Amino acid sequence: MFIYEKSEQTVPIVLLTENNAAERISLLPEFVQNWAATNKFGGRAGEFCIIPGEDGLPEQVLAGYDRQDMLWAIADLPSQLPPGEYMLGNSLTEDDTVLVAIGWG
């Protein structure tokens, strides 16, 4: 389920592009860097990587997307994630947020 208001169980989805993934991931904790590298996550459109917490449950999701195609950028992501509460962890423009929501719908 995708939500708008964050709760304690909310898992953030961090959107990355192939162009910015390496730099942005390098700013994350070493565990996340290693997990992304082990899973060969590179920010390619349609690619995602679930980062587990210490309890083994999803703590965050890294998702690759193409800024030129926001409508379909992550449209299939909801069907691929395990049950839970998710929300976008990035700031998107209002127009991009609407396009992503339509794609999910």
CSV table of C-alpha atoms in Angstrom, one decimal:
chain,number,residue,atom,x,y,z
A,1,MET,CA,0.0,0.0,0.0
A,2,PHE,CA,1.3,3.5,-0.9
A,3,ILE,CA,0.6,6.2,1.7
A,4,TYR,CA,0.9,10.0,1.9
A,5,GLU,CA,1.5,10.4,5.6
A,6,LYS,CA,4.5,8.7,7.2
A,7,SER,CA,4.1,6.2,10.1
A,8,GLU,CA,6.6,4.2,12.0
A,9,GLN,CA,6.1,1.3,9.6
A,10,THR,CA,6.5,3.4,6.4
A,11,VAL,CA,9.2,2.3,4.1
A,12,PRO,CA,10.6,5.1,2.0
A,13,ILE,CA,11.2,4.6,-1.7
A,14,VAL,CA,14.3,6.5,-2.8
A,15,LEU,CA,14.2,7.3,-6.6
A,16,LEU,CA,17.5,7.3,-8.4
A,17,THR,CA,18.6,7.7,-12.0
A,18,GLU,CA,21.4,5.9,-13.7
A,19,ASN,CA,23.2,9.2,-13.8
A,20,ASN,CA,23.0,10.0,-10.1
A,21,ALA,CA,22.8,6.5,-8.4
A,22,ALA,CA,26.5,6.0,-7.7
A,23,GLU,CA,26.9,9.5,-6.2
A,24,ARG,CA,23.7,9.3,-4.1
A,25,ILE,CA,24.4,5.8,-2.9
A,26,SER,CA,27.9,6.8,-1.8
A,27,LEU,CA,26.2,9.2,0.7
A,28,LEU,CA,24.3,6.4,2.3
A,29,PRO,CA,25.5,4.2,5.2
A,30,GLU,CA,28.1,1.5,4.3
A,31,PHE,CA,25.6,-1.3,4.8
A,32,VAL,CA,23.3,0.2,2.2
A,33,GLN,CA,26.2,0.8,-0.2
A,34,ASN,CA,27.3,-2.8,0.1
A,35,TRP,CA,23.8,-4.2,-0.2
A,36,ALA,CA,23.2,-2.1,-3.4
A,37,ALA,CA,26.5,-3.2,-4.8
A,38,THR,CA,25.9,-6.9,-4.0
A,39,ASN,CA,22.5,-6.7,-5.7
A,40,LYS,CA,24.1,-4.8,-8.7
A,41,PHE,CA,21.7,-1.9,-8.3
A,42,GLY,CA,22.7,0.9,-10.6
A,43,GLY,CA,19.6,3.1,-10.9
A,44,ARG,CA,18.5,1.8,-14.2
A,45,ALA,CA,14.9,2.5,-15.1
A,46,GLY,CA,12.6,-0.3,-13.7
A,47,GLU,CA,15.3,-1.6,-11.4
A,48,PHE,CA,14.8,-1.7,-7.6
A,49,CYS,CA,16.6,-3.0,-4.5
A,50,ILE,CA,15.0,-3.6,-1.2
A,51,ILE,CA,17.3,-2.7,1.7
A,52,PRO,CA,16.6,-4.7,4.8
A,53,GLY,CA,16.8,-3.4,8.4
A,54,GLU,CA,18.3,-5.3,11.3
A,55,ASP,CA,15.1,-7.3,11.7
A,56,GLY,CA,15.2,-8.4,8.1
A,57,LEU,CA,12.2,-6.4,7.1
A,58,PRO,CA,12.4,-3.7,4.3
A,59,GLU,CA,13.9,-0.5,5.7
A,60,GLN,CA,14.0,1.4,2.4
A,61,VAL,CA,13.7,0.7,-1.3
A,62,LEU,CA,16.1,2.1,-3.9
A,63,ALA,CA,14.3,2.4,-7.3
A,64,GLY,CA,15.7,3.4,-10.6
A,65,TYR,CA,13.7,5.6,-13.0
A,66,ASP,CA,13.9,7.7,-16.1
A,67,ARG,CA,13.0,11.4,-15.6
A,68,GLN,CA,11.8,11.6,-19.2
A,69,ASP,CA,9.0,9.1,-18.6
A,70,MET,CA,7.6,9.9,-15.1
A,71,LEU,CA,4.2,8.4,-15.9
A,72,TRP,CA,5.6,4.9,-16.3
A,73,ALA,CA,8.9,5.4,-14.4
A,74,ILE,CA,7.9,3.2,-11.5
A,75,ALA,CA,4.4,2.2,-12.4
A,76,ASP,CA,5.1,-1.5,-12.0
A,77,LEU,CA,6.8,-1.1,-8.6
A,78,PRO,CA,3.8,-1.6,-6.4
A,79,SER,CA,3.2,-5.1,-7.8
A,80,GLN,CA,6.8,-6.1,-7.2
A,81,LEU,CA,7.1,-5.0,-3.5
A,82,PRO,CA,6.2,-7.1,-0.5
A,83,PRO,CA,3.1,-6.1,1.5
A,84,GLY,CA,3.6,-3.0,3.6
A,85,GLU,CA,3.3,0.8,3.7
A,86,TYR,CA,5.4,2.7,1.2
A,87,MET,CA,5.9,6.4,0.3
A,88,LEU,CA,8.2,8.3,-1.9
A,89,GLY,CA,11.3,9.4,0.0
A,90,ASN,CA,12.3,12.0,-2.6
A,91,SER,CA,10.9,15.4,-3.3
A,92,LEU,CA,9.3,15.4,-6.7
A,93,THR,CA,7.7,18.3,-8.5
A,94,GLU,CA,4.0,18.4,-8.2
A,95,ASP,CA,3.6,17.5,-11.8
A,96,ASP,CA,5.9,14.5,-11.4
A,97,THR,CA,4.1,13.4,-8.3
A,98,VAL,CA,0.8,13.4,-10.2
A,99,LEU,CA,2.3,11.4,-13.1
A,100,VAL,CA,3.7,8.8,-10.7
A,101,ALA,CA,0.4,8.5,-8.9
A,102,ILE,CA,-1.5,8.0,-12.2
A,103,GLY,CA,1.1,5.4,-13.2
A,104,TRP,CA,0.5,3.5,-9.9
A,105,GLY,CA,-3.3,3.8,-10.4
